[in-house]
Amino acid sequence: MQSEKGDAVKVDPKRFLADLHQLRSFGASGIGKGVVRPAYSQADMDARAWLMERFEAAGLRAAVDAMGNTFGLAEGESLLMGSHSDSQPEGGWLDGALGVIAALEVARAAKEAGGPAISVVSFQDEEGRFGVTTGSAVWSGQMNLAQADGLTDHAGVPLAQARRAMAGMVTGEVDPGRFSGFVELHIEQGPTLDRSGEQIGVVTDIVGIRDMKITFEGQQNHAGTTPMHLRRDAFQAVSAFNTALNDRFRNVVTPTTVWTIGHVTLHPNASSIVPGRARFSMQWRDGDSERLDRMEGIIRETALQVADDMGLTLDYGPMLGLEPVAMDPRLRGALEQGAARVAPGLWRNMPSGALHDATNVSRLMPVAMLFVPSINGISHAFEEDTDEVDLVAGLEVLAHAAAALDQTSTR
Ligand code: HGY
Ligand code: MN
Ligand code: MN
């Protein structure tokens, strides 16, 4: 009997949780529930092979595109649900994985109930080992495959080389035209819901991002015999740049603007050598494109001034970016209805400070997202976790939305 509009698809929380823990076993770090499952790693590919089996067992057609985006396809037109199953170098067990397995459970339960048609996706390299949400960026046309192939990870491995490991799994391209929209369940990865004691966040919009590499080149030298005033020390340049930037951002940023220098490589990275080269990641995020652009100008001016003042050269890598995006009102409304049913008085509308594949997918179709709390607001760390009762609540809201958005139901 097909689910009626408004009532939820009848999901099986036990089966959902069992699959979620099974996915965690691929790349388990052995520290807490953490995982190490970077894009195209063996653990990532094993997890995708397992997902393909689960998709087929759920009556979906498994498909993998050239980037390694892994789909479970319902027949005909369907609503797409999912997220990503690759992780950060030190990842949590739920970041991305929750959305993929919750989508699988809703799709499976819907299939068992005779509808609605739900397809599932696990995008590749959402965590940006190579870029910024690379798999969905290529699928959505935000960048082409050749551009993606030219991206390299911090170790200098080109994406073209990394994805060759998955070549045997590729079945062909998946046409976005078969999907009526995309809904992504994700952990909040921040403190809001955890602090408020609420269970569900219905996302209003996703911030924009800019991400680039900056290199200062000075003079490698002896750490004992080189007087401080004669040094052209690349680390000192990064330090001076960071101090100046924090000061110059003061009148431009808001309390929700963020910027991060998360990866720094010093060359030759030795205790007794003045570093001649420093290459670092510069990333900033905000809900306003204008502000992101203004921050870019300040970053470039400040880097140039530091290089001039300290007698170093300056080089930029490619800048990658995504604009802020608002969620689709109709899909968001279905999530709000579900939240009100599942967690009355325990849900809110909120922006996403984290980036998600939904940003890219919004170029192709209506998208919406919902959050469940992250304990202590921690994510991108092995300690990332969420109470099981909240995981199941998120699944049930997704199931409500699937029924509410069902195009074919008569009522
Ligand atoms: O960085 C992000 O916002 C996402 O978790 N990759
Ligand atoms: Mn994620
Ligand atoms: Mn992440």
CSV table of C-alpha atoms and ligand atoms in Angstrom, one decimal:
chain,number,residue,atom,x,y,z
A,1,MET,CA,0.0,0.0,0.0
A,2,GLN,CA,1.6,3.3,-1.1
A,3,SER,CA,2.3,5.8,1.7
A,4,GLU,CA,-0.3,8.5,1.8
A,5,LYS,CA,0.7,12.1,1.4
A,6,GLY,CA,1.5,13.5,4.9
A,7,ASP,CA,2.0,10.2,6.7
A,8,ALA,CA,5.6,9.0,6.9
A,9,VAL,CA,7.2,6.2,5.0
A,10,LYS,CA,7.4,3.4,7.6
A,11,VAL,CA,11.2,3.1,8.3
A,12,ASP,CA,13.0,0.5,10.4
A,13,PRO,CA,15.3,2.3,12.9
A,14,LYS,CA,17.1,-1.0,13.9
A,15,ARG,CA,18.0,-1.8,10.3
A,16,PHE,CA,19.1,1.9,9.7
A,17,LEU,CA,21.4,1.9,12.8
A,18,ALA,CA,22.9,-1.5,11.9
A,19,ASP,CA,23.8,-0.2,8.4
A,20,LEU,CA,25.2,3.0,9.9
A,21,HIS,CA,27.5,1.1,12.2
A,22,GLN,CA,28.5,-1.3,9.3
A,23,LEU,CA,29.5,1.8,7.2
A,24,ARG,CA,31.6,3.0,10.2
A,25,SER,CA,33.6,-0.2,10.0
A,26,PHE,CA,35.2,0.9,6.7
A,27,GLY,CA,38.2,2.9,7.7
A,28,ALA,CA,37.5,2.7,11.5
A,29,SER,CA,40.2,4.6,13.2
A,30,GLY,CA,40.1,2.6,16.4
A,31,ILE,CA,39.8,5.9,18.3
A,32,GLY,CA,36.2,6.3,19.5
A,33,LYS,CA,33.9,5.9,16.6
A,34,GLY,CA,36.2,7.8,14.3
A,35,VAL,CA,36.9,7.0,10.7
A,36,VAL,CA,39.8,7.6,8.2
A,37,ARG,CA,38.1,7.2,4.8
A,38,PRO,CA,39.5,9.8,2.4
A,39,ALA,CA,38.2,10.0,-1.1
A,40,TYR,CA,39.5,7.1,-3.3
A,41,SER,CA,41.3,5.4,-0.4
A,42,GLN,CA,40.8,1.6,-0.2
A,43,ALA,CA,38.5,2.1,2.8
A,44,ASP,CA,36.4,4.6,0.7
A,45,MET,CA,36.2,2.3,-2.3
A,46,ASP,CA,35.4,-0.7,-0.1
A,47,ALA,CA,32.6,1.3,1.6
A,48,ARG,CA,31.2,2.3,-1.9
A,49,ALA,CA,31.3,-1.3,-3.1
A,50,TRP,CA,29.3,-2.3,0.1
A,51,LEU,CA,26.9,0.6,-0.5
A,52,MET,CA,26.3,-0.7,-4.1
A,53,GLU,CA,25.4,-4.1,-2.7
A,54,ARG,CA,23.0,-2.5,-0.2
A,55,PHE,CA,21.4,-0.4,-2.9
A,56,GLU,CA,20.9,-3.4,-5.1
A,57,ALA,CA,19.5,-5.4,-2.1
A,58,ALA,CA,17.0,-2.5,-1.6
A,59,GLY,CA,15.8,-2.9,-5.1
A,60,LEU,CA,17.7,0.2,-6.5
A,61,ARG,CA,20.1,0.1,-9.5
A,62,ALA,CA,23.6,0.8,-8.3
A,63,ALA,CA,25.5,3.2,-10.5
A,64,VAL,CA,28.9,5.0,-10.3
A,65,ASP,CA,30.0,7.9,-12.4
A,66,ALA,CA,33.5,8.9,-13.6
A,67,MET,CA,34.1,10.9,-10.4
A,68,GLY,CA,33.1,8.0,-8.2
A,69,ASN,CA,29.8,9.5,-7.1
A,70,THR,CA,27.8,6.4,-6.1
A,71,PHE,CA,24.1,6.1,-6.7
A,72,GLY,CA,21.2,3.8,-5.9
A,73,LEU,CA,18.6,4.5,-8.6
A,74,ALA,CA,14.9,4.0,-8.4
A,75,GLU,CA,13.0,3.5,-11.7
A,76,GLY,CA,11.6,6.6,-13.5
A,77,GLU,CA,11.5,10.0,-11.9
A,78,SER,CA,12.4,10.0,-8.2
A,79,LEU,CA,13.3,12.3,-5.3
A,80,LEU,CA,17.1,12.1,-4.6
A,81,MET,CA,18.3,11.8,-1.0
A,82,GLY,CA,21.8,11.3,0.3
A,83,SER,CA,25.1,12.9,1.2
A,84,HIS,CA,28.7,11.7,1.0
A,85,SER,CA,30.7,8.7,2.5
A,86,ASP,CA,34.2,10.0,2.1
A,87,SER,CA,35.7,11.5,5.3
A,88,GLN,CA,38.2,14.1,6.5
A,89,PRO,CA,41.7,12.8,7.2
A,90,GLU,CA,40.5,12.4,10.8
A,91,GLY,CA,36.7,12.1,10.4
A,92,GLY,CA,33.7,11.5,12.4
A,93,TRP,CA,31.5,8.4,11.8
A,94,LEU,CA,28.4,10.5,11.0
A,95,ASP,CA,29.6,13.3,8.7
A,96,GLY,CA,28.0,12.4,5.4
A,97,ALA,CA,27.5,8.8,6.3
A,98,LEU,CA,24.3,9.6,8.3
A,99,GLY,CA,22.7,11.2,5.2
A,100,VAL,CA,23.6,8.3,2.9
A,101,ILE,CA,22.3,5.6,5.3
A,102,ALA,CA,19.2,7.5,6.2
A,103,ALA,CA,18.4,7.9,2.5
A,104,LEU,CA,19.0,4.2,2.0
A,105,GLU,CA,16.5,3.3,4.8
A,106,VAL,CA,13.8,5.7,3.4
A,107,ALA,CA,14.3,4.5,-0.1
A,108,ARG,CA,14.2,0.8,1.0
A,109,ALA,CA,11.1,1.3,3.2
A,110,ALA,CA,9.4,3.3,0.4
A,111,LYS,CA,10.1,0.5,-2.1
A,112,GLU,CA,8.7,-2.0,0.4
A,113,ALA,CA,5.6,0.2,0.7
A,114,GLY,CA,5.1,0.5,-3.0
A,115,GLY,CA,6.3,4.1,-3.2
A,116,PRO,CA,7.2,6.9,-3.4
A,117,ALA,CA,10.3,6.5,-5.6
A,118,ILE,CA,13.4,7.5,-3.8
A,119,SER,CA,17.0,7.4,-5.2
A,120,VAL,CA,20.1,7.5,-3.0
A,121,VAL,CA,23.5,9.1,-3.6
A,122,SER,CA,26.9,9.1,-1.9
A,123,PHE,CA,28.9,11.9,-3.5
A,124,GLN,CA,32.6,11.6,-3.8
A,125,ASP,CA,35.3,13.9,-2.2
A,126,GLU,CA,32.8,16.1,-0.5
A,127,GLU,CA,35.5,16.6,2.2
A,128,GLY,CA,37.7,18.2,-0.4
A,129,ARG,CA,40.8,16.0,-0.4
A,130,PHE,CA,41.3,17.5,-3.8
A,131,GLY,CA,39.1,20.6,-3.9
A,132,VAL,CA,35.8,21.7,-2.5
A,133,THR,CA,32.9,19.2,-2.6
A,134,THR,CA,34.6,18.0,-5.8
A,135,GLY,CA,32.3,15.0,-6.8
A,136,SER,CA,29.0,17.0,-6.7
A,137,ALA,CA,30.8,20.0,-8.2
A,138,VAL,CA,31.5,17.9,-11.3
A,139,TRP,CA,28.1,16.2,-11.4
A,140,SER,CA,26.4,19.6,-11.2
A,141,GLY,CA,28.6,21.2,-13.8
A,142,GLN,CA,30.1,23.6,-11.3
A,143,MET,CA,33.5,22.4,-12.7
A,144,ASN,CA,34.2,19.9,-15.5
A,145,LEU,CA,36.0,16.6,-15.2
A,146,ALA,CA,39.2,17.9,-16.8
A,147,GLN,CA,39.4,20.8,-14.3
A,148,ALA,CA,38.8,18.3,-11.4
A,149,ASP,CA,41.5,15.9,-12.8
A,150,GLY,CA,44.0,18.7,-12.5
A,151,LEU,CA,43.4,19.2,-8.8
A,152,THR,CA,46.0,17.7,-6.4
A,153,ASP,CA,45.8,16.8,-2.7
A,154,HIS,CA,48.3,18.1,-0.1
A,155,ALA,CA,50.7,15.3,-1.0
A,156,GLY,CA,50.6,16.4,-4.7
A,157,VAL,CA,48.6,13.4,-5.9
A,158,PRO,CA,46.5,14.5,-8.9
A,159,LEU,CA,42.8,13.6,-8.7
A,160,ALA,CA,43.1,12.0,-12.2
A,161,GLN,CA,45.5,9.5,-10.7
A,162,ALA,CA,43.5,8.8,-7.5
A,163,ARG,CA,40.2,8.2,-9.3
A,164,ARG,CA,41.8,5.6,-11.6
A,165,ALA,CA,41.7,3.2,-8.6
A,166,MET,CA,37.9,3.3,-9.0
A,167,ALA,CA,37.8,2.9,-12.7
A,168,GLY,CA,36.6,-0.7,-12.4
A,169,MET,CA,33.5,0.4,-10.5
A,170,VAL,CA,32.4,3.1,-13.0
A,171,THR,CA,29.1,2.3,-14.7
A,172,GLY,CA,28.5,5.6,-16.5
A,173,GLU,CA,27.1,9.1,-16.1
A,174,VAL,CA,23.8,9.6,-14.1
A,175,ASP,CA,21.4,12.1,-15.6
A,176,PRO,CA,20.3,14.7,-13.0
A,177,GLY,CA,17.1,15.2,-15.0
A,178,ARG,CA,15.6,12.0,-13.5
A,179,PHE,CA,15.4,13.6,-10.1
A,180,SER,CA,12.6,16.0,-8.8
A,181,GLY,CA,14.7,17.4,-6.0
A,182,PHE,CA,17.4,16.6,-3.4
A,183,VAL,CA,17.0,16.3,0.4
A,184,GLU,CA,20.1,15.9,2.6
A,185,LEU,CA,20.1,14.8,6.3
A,186,HIS,CA,23.4,15.8,8.0
A,187,ILE,CA,24.7,16.3,11.5
A,188,GLU,CA,24.9,20.0,12.5
A,189,GLN,CA,28.6,19.9,13.1
A,190,GLY,CA,28.2,22.9,15.4
A,191,PRO,CA,26.9,23.8,18.9
A,192,THR,CA,23.5,25.3,18.3
A,193,LEU,CA,21.1,22.3,18.7
A,194,ASP,CA,23.3,20.7,21.3
A,195,ARG,CA,23.2,23.9,23.4
A,196,SER,CA,19.5,24.5,22.9
A,197,GLY,CA,18.5,20.9,23.6
A,198,GLU,CA,16.6,20.8,20.3
A,199,GLN,CA,16.5,17.7,18.1
A,200,ILE,CA,16.1,19.0,14.6
A,201,GLY,CA,17.4,21.9,12.5
A,202,VAL,CA,15.6,22.7,9.2
A,203,VAL,CA,18.3,24.5,7.1
A,204,THR,CA,17.4,27.9,5.7
A,205,ASP,CA,20.6,28.5,3.7
A,206,ILE,CA,24.2,27.3,3.3
A,207,VAL,CA,27.1,29.7,3.6
A,208,GLY,CA,29.5,30.4,0.7
A,209,ILE,CA,33.2,29.6,0.8
A,210,ARG,CA,36.5,30.6,-0.8
A,211,ASP,CA,39.6,28.3,-0.5
A,212,MET,CA,43.1,28.9,-1.9
A,213,LYS,CA,46.7,28.1,-1.3
A,214,ILE,CA,49.3,30.8,-0.6
A,215,THR,CA,53.1,30.4,-0.8
A,216,PHE,CA,55.7,32.7,0.7
A,217,GLU,CA,59.3,32.1,-0.5
A,218,GLY,CA,62.2,33.6,1.4
A,219,GLN,CA,65.7,32.3,2.2
A,220,GLN,CA,66.5,28.9,3.8
A,221,ASN,CA,69.4,29.4,6.2
A,222,HIS,CA,71.2,28.3,9.3
A,223,ALA,CA,69.1,28.8,12.5
A,224,GLY,CA,72.1,29.5,14.6
A,225,THR,CA,74.3,31.8,12.5
A,226,THR,CA,71.6,33.9,10.7
A,227,PRO,CA,70.9,37.1,12.7
A,228,MET,CA,67.2,37.8,13.1
A,229,HIS,CA,67.3,41.1,11.1
A,230,LEU,CA,68.9,39.4,8.1
A,231,ARG,CA,66.4,36.6,7.9
A,232,ARG,CA,63.8,36.1,5.1
A,233,ASP,CA,61.9,33.5,7.2
A,234,ALA,CA,58.8,32.2,5.5
A,235,PHE,CA,57.1,31.1,8.7
A,236,GLN,CA,57.6,34.6,10.2
A,237,ALA,CA,55.8,35.9,7.0
A,238,VAL,CA,52.8,33.6,7.7
A,239,SER,CA,52.7,34.7,11.3
A,240,ALA,CA,52.8,38.4,10.3
A,241,PHE,CA,50.2,37.8,7.6
A,242,ASN,CA,47.8,36.1,10.1
A,243,THR,CA,48.2,38.9,12.7
A,244,ALA,CA,47.6,41.7,10.2
A,245,LEU,CA,44.7,39.8,8.6
A,246,ASN,CA,42.8,39.4,12.0
A,247,ASP,CA,43.2,43.1,12.5
A,248,ARG,CA,42.1,44.2,9.0
A,249,PHE,CA,39.1,41.9,9.1
A,250,ARG,CA,37.7,43.5,12.2
A,251,ASN,CA,35.5,46.0,10.4
A,252,VAL,CA,34.4,43.7,7.6
A,253,VAL,CA,33.3,40.5,9.3
A,254,THR,CA,30.3,39.5,11.4
A,255,PRO,CA,30.0,37.1,14.4
A,256,THR,CA,29.2,34.3,12.0
A,257,THR,CA,32.0,34.9,9.5
A,258,VAL,CA,34.8,32.4,9.8
A,259,TRP,CA,38.3,32.1,8.3
A,260,THR,CA,40.9,29.3,8.8
A,261,ILE,CA,44.5,28.6,8.1
A,262,GLY,CA,44.2,24.8,8.6
A,263,HIS,CA,47.2,23.4,6.6
A,264,VAL,CA,50.7,24.7,6.7
A,265,THR,CA,53.8,23.1,5.1
A,266,LEU,CA,57.2,24.6,6.0
A,267,HIS,CA,60.2,23.7,3.9
A,268,PRO,CA,62.4,22.0,4.8
A,269,ASN,CA,60.6,21.7,8.2
A,270,ALA,CA,63.7,21.2,10.3
A,271,SER,CA,64.4,22.6,13.8
A,272,SER,CA,67.8,24.1,12.9
A,273,ILE,CA,66.9,25.6,9.5
A,274,VAL,CA,65.2,28.9,8.9
A,275,PRO,CA,62.2,27.9,6.7
A,276,GLY,CA,62.7,29.2,3.1
A,277,ARG,CA,59.2,28.3,2.0
A,278,ALA,CA,55.8,28.2,3.6
A,279,ARG,CA,52.7,27.0,1.7
A,280,PHE,CA,49.4,27.3,3.5
A,281,SER,CA,45.6,26.9,3.0
A,282,MET,CA,43.5,30.1,3.3
A,283,GLN,CA,39.8,29.4,3.7
A,284,TRP,CA,37.0,31.8,4.5
A,285,ARG,CA,33.2,31.4,4.7
A,286,ASP,CA,30.2,33.8,5.0
A,287,GLY,CA,26.5,34.0,4.1
A,288,ASP,CA,27.2,37.1,1.9
A,289,SER,CA,29.0,36.9,-1.5
A,290,GLU,CA,30.0,40.6,-1.3
A,291,ARG,CA,31.7,40.1,2.0
A,292,LEU,CA,33.5,37.0,0.7
A,293,ASP,CA,34.8,39.1,-2.2
A,294,ARG,CA,35.9,42.0,0.1
A,295,MET,CA,37.7,39.5,2.3
A,296,GLU,CA,39.5,38.1,-0.7
A,297,GLY,CA,40.8,41.6,-1.5
A,298,ILE,CA,42.1,42.1,2.0
A,299,ILE,CA,43.8,38.7,1.9
A,300,ARG,CA,45.6,39.5,-1.3
A,301,GLU,CA,46.6,43.0,-0.2
A,302,THR,CA,47.9,41.8,3.1
A,303,ALA,CA,49.9,39.0,1.7
A,304,LEU,CA,51.5,41.3,-0.9
A,305,GLN,CA,52.4,43.9,1.8
A,306,VAL,CA,53.9,41.2,4.0
A,307,ALA,CA,56.0,39.8,1.1
A,308,ASP,CA,57.2,43.3,0.2
A,309,ASP,CA,58.0,44.3,3.8
A,310,MET,CA,59.9,41.1,4.5
A,311,GLY,CA,61.6,40.7,1.1
A,312,LEU,CA,59.9,37.4,0.2
A,313,THR,CA,58.1,36.3,-3.0
A,314,LEU,CA,54.4,35.5,-3.0
A,315,ASP,CA,52.5,32.9,-5.1
A,316,TYR,CA,48.8,31.9,-5.1
A,317,GLY,CA,47.4,28.5,-6.0
A,318,PRO,CA,43.9,28.2,-7.6
A,319,MET,CA,41.1,29.7,-5.6
A,320,LEU,CA,38.0,27.5,-5.3
A,321,GLY,CA,34.7,28.9,-4.2
A,322,LEU,CA,30.9,28.3,-3.9
A,323,GLU,CA,28.3,31.0,-3.4
A,324,PRO,CA,25.8,31.1,-0.5
A,325,VAL,CA,22.5,29.3,-1.4
A,326,ALA,CA,19.0,29.4,0.0
A,327,MET,CA,17.0,26.2,0.4
A,328,ASP,CA,13.9,25.5,-1.7
A,329,PRO,CA,10.8,26.7,0.1
A,330,ARG,CA,8.6,23.7,-0.9
A,331,LEU,CA,11.1,21.1,0.1
A,332,ARG,CA,12.0,23.0,3.2
A,333,GLY,CA,8.2,23.2,4.1
A,334,ALA,CA,8.0,19.4,3.9
A,335,LEU,CA,10.9,19.1,6.3
A,336,GLU,CA,9.3,21.7,8.7
A,337,GLN,CA,6.0,19.6,8.6
A,338,GLY,CA,8.0,16.5,9.4
A,339,ALA,CA,9.9,18.2,12.2
A,340,ALA,CA,6.7,19.5,13.8
A,341,ARG,CA,5.3,16.0,13.8
A,342,VAL,CA,8.5,14.2,15.0
A,343,ALA,CA,9.9,16.8,17.4
A,344,PRO,CA,7.2,19.3,18.3
A,345,GLY,CA,8.7,22.2,20.1
A,346,LEU,CA,12.2,20.8,19.6
A,347,TRP,CA,13.1,22.0,16.2
A,348,ARG,CA,14.2,25.3,14.6
A,349,ASN,CA,15.1,26.9,11.3
A,350,MET,CA,18.8,27.6,11.1
A,351,PRO,CA,21.6,28.4,8.6
A,352,SER,CA,24.4,26.0,7.8
A,353,GLY,CA,28.0,27.1,8.6
A,354,ALA,CA,29.3,23.9,7.1
A,355,LEU,CA,29.4,23.3,3.4
A,356,HIS,CA,27.4,20.6,1.7
A,357,ASP,CA,26.8,18.8,-1.6
A,358,ALA,CA,23.4,20.4,-1.6
A,359,THR,CA,25.0,23.7,-2.6
A,360,ASN,CA,26.2,22.2,-5.9
A,361,VAL,CA,23.0,20.2,-6.5
A,362,SER,CA,21.0,23.4,-6.1
A,363,ARG,CA,22.3,24.4,-9.5
A,364,LEU,CA,20.3,21.5,-11.0
A,365,MET,CA,17.1,21.1,-8.9
A,366,PRO,CA,15.3,22.2,-5.7
A,367,VAL,CA,17.3,21.2,-2.5
A,368,ALA,CA,16.7,21.2,1.2
A,369,MET,CA,18.6,20.0,4.3
A,370,LEU,CA,17.9,19.1,7.8
A,371,PHE,CA,20.3,18.7,10.8
A,372,VAL,CA,20.4,16.6,14.0
A,373,PRO,CA,22.6,17.7,16.9
A,374,SER,CA,26.3,17.1,17.3
A,375,ILE,CA,27.3,16.2,20.9
A,376,ASN,CA,29.3,19.2,22.3
A,377,GLY,CA,29.1,20.6,18.7
A,378,ILE,CA,32.2,18.6,17.7
A,379,SER,CA,32.8,17.4,14.2
A,380,HIS,CA,35.8,16.7,11.8
A,381,ALA,CA,37.3,14.9,14.8
A,382,PHE,CA,37.2,11.3,16.0
A,383,GLU,CA,35.0,12.3,18.9
A,384,GLU,CA,32.1,13.4,16.6
A,385,ASP,CA,28.9,11.7,17.8
A,386,THR,CA,25.1,12.1,18.1
A,387,ASP,CA,22.6,10.4,20.4
A,388,GLU,CA,20.9,7.5,18.7
A,389,VAL,CA,17.4,8.9,19.6
A,390,ASP,CA,18.3,12.0,17.6
A,391,LEU,CA,19.6,10.0,14.7
A,392,VAL,CA,16.3,8.1,14.5
A,393,ALA,CA,14.4,11.4,14.8
A,394,GLY,CA,16.3,12.8,11.8
A,395,LEU,CA,15.5,9.6,9.8
A,396,GLU,CA,11.8,9.9,10.7
A,397,VAL,CA,11.6,13.6,9.6
A,398,LEU,CA,13.2,12.5,6.3
A,399,ALA,CA,10.6,9.8,6.0
A,400,HIS,CA,7.8,12.3,6.5
A,401,ALA,CA,9.3,14.6,3.9
A,402,ALA,CA,9.5,11.7,1.4
A,403,ALA,CA,5.8,11.0,1.8
A,404,ALA,CA,4.8,14.7,1.8
A,405,LEU,CA,6.8,15.4,-1.4
A,406,ASP,CA,5.4,12.4,-3.2
A,407,GLN,CA,4.3,13.6,-6.6
A,408,THR,CA,2.3,10.6,-7.4
A,409,SER,CA,0.1,10.1,-4.3
A,410,THR,CA,-3.6,10.8,-4.9
A,411,ARG,CA,-4.2,12.8,-1.7
B,1,HGY,O1,34.1,21.7,5.4
B,1,HGY,C1,32.9,21.5,5.4
B,1,HGY,O2,32.0,22.4,5.7
B,1,HGY,C2,32.4,20.1,5.0
B,1,HGY,O3,32.2,19.4,6.2
B,1,HGY,N1,33.3,19.5,4.2
B,2,MN,MN,29.7,16.5,5.4
B,3,MN,MN,32.8,17.3,6.6
